XYZ file of C-alpha atoms in Angstrom:
421
model
C 0.000 0.000 0.000
C 1.067 3.572 -0.697
C 1.755 5.751 2.234
C 0.069 9.198 2.592
C 3.258 11.000 1.684
C 3.364 9.340 -1.721
C -0.315 10.184 -2.391
C 0.259 13.798 -1.473
C 3.165 13.975 -3.921
C 1.210 12.395 -6.802
C -1.833 14.675 -6.560
C -0.092 17.886 -7.746
C 1.399 15.996 -10.667
C -2.050 14.944 -11.961
C -3.396 18.451 -11.493
C -0.464 19.959 -13.352
C -0.948 17.493 -16.228
C -4.653 18.350 -16.430
C -3.937 22.097 -16.413
C -1.286 21.610 -19.078
C -3.721 19.768 -21.354
C -6.358 22.423 -20.694
C -3.927 25.188 -21.651
C -3.043 23.304 -24.814
C -6.708 23.022 -25.771
C -7.258 26.720 -25.140
C -4.129 27.547 -27.154
C -5.351 25.347 -30.026
C -8.712 27.094 -29.974
C -7.043 30.517 -30.086
C -4.844 29.427 -32.990
C -7.887 28.111 -34.842
C -9.687 31.434 -34.367
C -6.639 33.351 -35.571
C -6.270 31.174 -38.662
C -9.983 31.524 -39.398
C -9.805 35.296 -39.049
C -6.660 35.364 -41.199
C -8.412 33.329 -43.905
C -11.341 35.750 -43.917
C -9.029 38.784 -44.100
C -7.032 37.240 -46.967
C -10.277 36.477 -48.840
C -11.535 40.031 -48.337
C -8.172 41.463 -49.447
C -8.164 39.345 -52.615
C -11.761 40.389 -53.323
C -10.904 44.064 -52.927
C -7.828 43.674 -55.144
C -9.959 42.009 -57.822
C -12.747 44.572 -57.646
C -10.288 47.459 -57.442
C -8.357 46.246 -60.460
C -11.569 45.759 -62.462
C -12.848 49.187 -61.435
C -9.639 51.009 -62.318
C -9.390 49.294 -65.696
C -13.114 49.571 -66.335
C -13.368 53.323 -65.823
C -11.823 53.876 -69.236
C -14.204 51.336 -70.726
C -17.205 53.450 -69.744
C -15.682 56.453 -71.532
C -14.885 57.271 -75.126
C -13.180 60.023 -77.082
C -15.734 62.495 -78.442
C -15.556 65.566 -80.663
C -17.645 68.684 -80.081
C -19.658 69.596 -83.178
C -22.124 72.553 -83.251
C -24.841 72.127 -85.904
C -27.295 74.842 -87.011
C -30.310 72.902 -88.225
C -32.243 76.070 -89.024
C -29.837 76.765 -91.916
C -29.185 73.142 -92.877
C -32.211 72.664 -95.105
C -33.456 69.575 -93.277
C -37.220 69.167 -93.456
C -39.392 67.191 -91.110
C -41.891 67.254 -88.283
C -43.164 65.009 -85.537
C -45.111 62.832 -87.974
C -42.206 62.466 -90.412
C -39.596 61.640 -87.782
C -41.845 59.130 -86.053
C -41.855 56.836 -89.078
C -39.749 53.626 -88.960
C -37.757 54.905 -91.944
C -36.930 58.271 -90.344
C -33.171 57.590 -90.245
C -33.158 56.678 -93.943
C -35.155 59.843 -94.686
C -32.618 62.033 -92.882
C -29.801 60.262 -94.711
C -31.433 60.990 -98.050
C -31.846 64.653 -97.073
C -28.079 64.842 -96.526
C -27.652 64.648 -92.739
C -24.230 62.890 -93.000
C -22.926 65.707 -95.201
C -24.375 68.356 -92.884
C -22.624 66.809 -89.875
C -19.331 66.553 -91.777
C -19.574 70.173 -92.981
C -20.357 71.462 -89.472
C -17.412 69.503 -88.047
C -15.082 70.927 -90.698
C -16.203 74.472 -89.903
C -15.594 73.936 -86.191
C -12.345 71.947 -86.215
C -10.899 72.189 -89.692
C -10.499 69.480 -92.281
C -8.020 67.403 -90.260
C -10.265 67.294 -87.199
C -13.452 66.614 -89.172
C -11.755 63.688 -90.904
C -11.392 61.978 -87.514
C -15.121 61.948 -86.868
C -16.572 58.439 -86.727
C -18.327 57.338 -89.906
C -21.545 56.542 -88.037
C -21.545 59.699 -85.915
C -24.407 61.153 -87.964
C -26.651 58.293 -86.811
C -26.445 59.546 -83.222
C -27.499 62.984 -84.472
C -30.388 61.370 -86.345
C -31.557 59.497 -83.228
C -31.449 62.733 -81.227
C -33.511 64.523 -83.877
C -36.081 61.726 -83.878
C -36.368 62.019 -80.092
C -36.707 65.837 -80.262
C -37.889 67.118 -83.695
C -37.903 70.678 -82.323
C -34.104 70.762 -82.836
C -34.709 71.307 -86.552
C -35.466 74.979 -85.786
C -32.377 75.795 -83.713
C -28.656 75.257 -83.260
C -27.419 72.401 -81.081
C -23.993 71.253 -79.927
C -23.274 67.517 -80.065
C -20.493 65.394 -78.622
C -19.953 62.740 -81.293
C -17.607 59.712 -81.286
C -14.131 60.211 -82.691
C -12.257 57.669 -84.767
C -10.239 54.894 -83.170
C -6.974 56.486 -84.358
C -7.780 59.799 -82.683
C -8.790 57.967 -79.502
C -5.384 56.277 -79.483
C -3.732 59.655 -79.946
C -5.656 60.997 -76.963
C -4.258 58.090 -74.912
C -0.738 59.016 -76.134
C -0.586 56.005 -78.411
C -0.540 55.585 -82.165
C 1.344 57.785 -84.600
C 3.050 61.051 -83.505
C 0.893 62.985 -85.994
C -2.306 61.684 -84.433
C -1.029 62.410 -80.919
C -0.253 65.994 -81.954
C -3.701 66.415 -83.538
C -5.397 64.998 -80.442
C -3.457 67.376 -78.195
C -4.364 70.320 -80.431
C -8.071 69.480 -80.475
C -8.087 68.833 -76.738
C -6.431 72.186 -76.045
C -9.053 73.913 -78.191
C -11.848 72.206 -76.246
C -13.089 70.144 -79.195
C -11.897 66.743 -77.954
C -12.438 65.090 -74.577
C -13.017 61.775 -72.909
C -16.634 61.622 -71.783
C -18.911 59.102 -70.109
C -20.381 56.813 -72.738
C -23.925 55.998 -71.664
C -24.490 54.298 -75.002
C -22.124 51.513 -73.928
C -25.074 50.004 -72.063
C -27.502 50.374 -74.993
C -25.451 49.422 -78.076
C -24.318 46.047 -79.385
C -21.048 44.685 -80.753
C -19.105 46.593 -83.416
C -15.717 46.557 -85.114
C -14.760 49.950 -83.653
C -14.132 50.082 -79.872
C -15.645 53.568 -79.923
C -18.984 52.123 -81.043
C -19.256 48.851 -79.112
C -21.786 48.169 -76.398
C -22.944 45.347 -74.150
C -26.720 45.494 -74.536
C -26.794 42.821 -77.241
C -24.745 40.390 -75.127
C -26.605 41.343 -71.938
C -29.964 40.701 -73.574
C -28.646 37.401 -74.905
C -27.575 36.431 -71.371
C -30.996 37.343 -69.978
C -32.839 35.290 -72.621
C -30.472 32.343 -72.142
C -30.899 32.412 -68.354
C -34.692 32.512 -68.729
C -34.606 29.355 -70.844
C -32.168 27.690 -68.437
C -34.300 28.465 -65.388
C -37.561 27.510 -67.095
C -36.181 24.071 -67.964
C -33.816 23.210 -65.108
C -35.835 24.391 -62.105
C -39.150 22.523 -62.550
C -37.534 19.357 -63.901
C -34.881 19.373 -61.174
C -37.372 19.975 -58.344
C -39.828 17.333 -59.573
C -36.986 14.847 -59.998
C -35.809 15.504 -56.446
C -39.349 15.073 -55.111
C -39.854 11.796 -56.944
C -36.508 10.321 -55.921
C -36.947 11.314 -52.282
C -40.660 10.804 -51.711
C -41.946 8.253 -54.213
C -39.138 6.197 -55.803
C -38.525 2.760 -54.260
C -35.135 2.225 -52.665
C -33.502 -0.370 -54.900
C -30.533 -0.902 -57.177
C -31.971 1.272 -59.950
C -32.510 4.321 -57.778
C -28.998 3.891 -56.359
C -27.672 3.889 -59.927
C -29.667 7.036 -60.752
C -28.341 8.773 -57.629
C -24.727 7.936 -58.533
C -25.309 9.117 -62.103
C -26.731 12.461 -60.939
C -23.770 13.008 -58.602
C -21.378 12.230 -61.450
C -23.191 14.590 -63.817
C -22.765 17.445 -61.324
C -18.979 16.995 -61.563
C -18.738 16.661 -65.356
C -16.729 19.491 -67.036
C -18.981 22.041 -68.706
C -17.428 21.571 -72.130
C -18.877 18.037 -72.213
C -22.366 19.510 -72.024
C -21.399 21.767 -74.922
C -20.463 18.708 -76.972
C -23.810 17.144 -76.028
C -25.673 20.272 -77.112
C -23.721 20.339 -80.362
C -24.488 16.684 -81.087
C -28.153 16.637 -80.023
C -29.802 20.043 -80.034
C -28.133 21.426 -83.154
C -28.917 18.173 -84.952
C -32.598 18.560 -84.074
C -32.661 22.345 -84.638
C -29.945 23.017 -87.256
C -31.275 26.524 -88.060
C -31.026 27.788 -84.463
C -27.265 27.890 -84.126
C -26.188 30.546 -81.588
C -29.811 31.084 -80.467
C -30.590 31.665 -76.756
C -32.983 28.705 -76.905
C -30.164 26.273 -77.731
C -27.806 27.933 -75.247
C -30.413 27.740 -72.495
C -31.130 24.077 -73.190
C -27.422 23.282 -73.035
C -26.898 25.159 -69.769
C -30.041 23.563 -68.322
C -28.395 20.144 -68.706
C -25.446 21.413 -66.708
C -27.548 23.113 -64.012
C -30.137 20.388 -63.456
C -27.936 17.931 -61.449
C -27.017 20.689 -58.975
C -30.685 21.516 -58.422
C -31.578 17.823 -57.991
C -28.856 17.237 -55.395
C -29.639 20.372 -53.391
C -33.349 19.641 -53.672
C -32.979 16.127 -52.279
C -30.901 17.392 -49.366
C -33.463 20.102 -48.604
C -36.318 17.590 -48.716
C -34.423 15.220 -46.406
C -33.996 18.068 -43.905
C -37.781 18.402 -43.438
C -38.633 16.648 -40.125
C -40.701 13.448 -40.423
C -43.101 14.898 -37.856
C -44.319 17.340 -40.526
C -45.355 14.449 -42.752
C -46.873 12.489 -39.876
C -48.847 15.478 -38.640
C -50.206 16.232 -42.119
C -51.262 12.631 -42.631
C -52.850 12.582 -39.175
C -55.201 15.471 -40.020
C -56.352 13.747 -43.229
C -54.032 15.101 -45.939
C -53.379 12.853 -48.916
C -49.780 11.849 -49.770
C -49.752 14.343 -52.652
C -51.012 17.117 -50.384
C -48.343 16.246 -47.821
C -45.627 16.667 -50.461
C -46.851 19.810 -52.193
C -48.553 21.613 -49.279
C -46.100 20.855 -46.491
C -42.799 19.275 -47.564
C -42.106 21.355 -50.673
C -42.788 24.792 -49.087
C -40.484 23.962 -46.172
C -37.763 22.641 -48.490
C -38.059 25.517 -50.978
C -35.409 27.793 -49.344
C -32.807 25.018 -49.598
C -33.852 24.279 -53.171
C -33.488 27.953 -54.088
C -29.988 27.970 -52.581
C -28.943 25.185 -54.945
C -30.657 26.997 -57.809
C -28.674 30.169 -57.048
C -25.410 28.220 -57.182
C -26.364 26.464 -60.402
C -27.566 29.606 -62.182
C -24.492 31.589 -61.101
C -22.294 28.872 -62.572
C -24.336 28.828 -65.786
C -24.161 32.621 -66.154
C -20.363 32.579 -66.192
C -19.933 29.628 -68.548
C -18.197 30.149 -71.877
C -16.929 26.791 -73.154
C -20.299 25.069 -73.846
C -21.676 28.181 -75.548
C -18.616 28.483 -77.787
C -19.234 24.956 -79.039
C -22.834 25.658 -80.037
C -21.860 28.789 -81.966
C -22.732 31.646 -79.595
C -19.508 33.440 -80.474
C -20.885 35.017 -83.638
C -20.530 38.731 -84.369
C -23.998 40.055 -83.518
C -24.417 43.748 -84.308
C -28.084 43.951 -83.252
C -29.760 42.743 -80.036
C -31.681 39.458 -80.386
C -35.413 39.824 -81.027
C -36.367 36.585 -79.270
C -35.295 33.164 -78.099
C -34.569 31.941 -81.630
C -32.594 34.948 -82.910
C -28.784 34.855 -83.250
C -27.196 36.111 -80.040
C -24.146 36.021 -77.852
C -23.748 36.245 -74.064
C -21.637 38.411 -71.792
C -18.914 35.828 -70.943
C -18.392 35.044 -74.633
C -18.405 38.753 -75.515
C -15.746 39.367 -72.859
C -13.689 36.492 -74.244
C -13.884 37.873 -77.790
C -12.958 41.418 -76.772
C -10.049 40.232 -74.630
C -8.567 38.596 -77.734
C -8.460 41.918 -79.617
C -5.193 43.825 -79.983
C -6.697 47.306 -79.820
C -6.307 48.884 -76.371
C -9.834 50.282 -76.646
C -11.238 46.753 -76.594
C -9.162 45.910 -73.502
C -10.785 48.765 -71.592
C -14.203 47.730 -72.878
C -13.473 44.194 -71.652
C -12.979 45.414 -68.080
C -16.178 47.462 -68.315
C -18.089 44.418 -69.583
C -16.741 42.368 -66.649
C -18.148 44.986 -64.264
C -21.532 44.750 -66.002
C -21.408 40.937 -65.727
C -20.594 41.104 -61.996
C -23.422 43.578 -61.404
C -25.836 41.379 -63.367
C -24.771 38.381 -61.303
C -25.170 40.401 -58.099
C -28.694 41.501 -59.040
C -29.696 37.977 -60.022
C -28.345 36.500 -56.772
C -29.940 39.260 -54.692
C -33.318 38.518 -56.256
C -32.914 34.798 -55.618
C -31.864 35.374 -51.988
C -34.862 37.665 -51.481
C -37.208 34.962 -52.798
C -35.496 32.355 -50.624
C -35.897 34.436 -47.492
C -39.496 35.240 -48.393
C -40.481 31.571 -48.627
C -38.381 30.475 -45.653
C -40.405 29.009 -42.792
C -39.445 27.704 -39.367
C -40.878 24.824 -37.394
């Protein structure tokens, strides 16, 4: 037997060991908190660097070089009124009456022959659109800021030939040339001149494509999740389907592009580069994500909800659609947000089905030729002209804002339908 002296000597040793282990656990917890905080700070710093870089580069993309041209319509000889300029052929009518020559002559009077020669070829169309919006201008003098040529824009950025840089400096000093905010960047479509490009055509194509994707992927994905979780028997076939869906969620997106190229364009050969085909292709890619998230959300609904509904006389269908689905809807919408955000940024599958065409006009519908913002960004980034590089950064900002608005709307709907039990 141990004597009391030995017991008294052993007790402090056990206490010290316990306190040592306790200090180690506390130290580990503090280190974990520090590493977690460090990870968050690094993520925020990287996000700010990314957004800051895009903002700095994109500021130039929302601007363009413009020339100041005063035009006296009262002495120009143009004829027209509200009825004439409201016709669909009003622009052609103004062209026949000599509006391009009037704009060129007014520019030459204001800036000389060298400056007028650097006016964009389609600058008169902006004057025509302004006249159509306000026919009263035909009786007075107006000053317009019209797009300059790409060469003069390079000269304003201290690029290009020395002659063009000198001309740009001269016109800028005289107040005829300046970089101004280009609101038309959000309303125009693609063009060969960086001074004339816009993102509305690609943005509209993205909106139409996302509508088709959501209309196909969401109902099919939700109904599939409901069937597999609530109705399908648990056997070898359903296990195989579950494994297949999980594998499809991890398949590279370009494979879905090959599938769309082989199937959809074979069935609809005349709809190449249409939002309908792009939406169908992206729906194949998005559907597995919605099915998986939907099944997990349905599993999270407590069995007591089902039992209580059945106890008060609800049919099995009513239990699913009146009780289970509304409670699982927030989780389903979370998976839908993730899937749609991934689909919005995809480029590879859409390149394979032909949505990289040069589209100078916005699509009229789901079957019209169109492109999307990620593809438009890819095409502009491949251009050599510096003007397109700035426009690329501006288009990225528009894409991020579009994604932010779409996610905000989805989160609002998720929170609106969220219920607690």
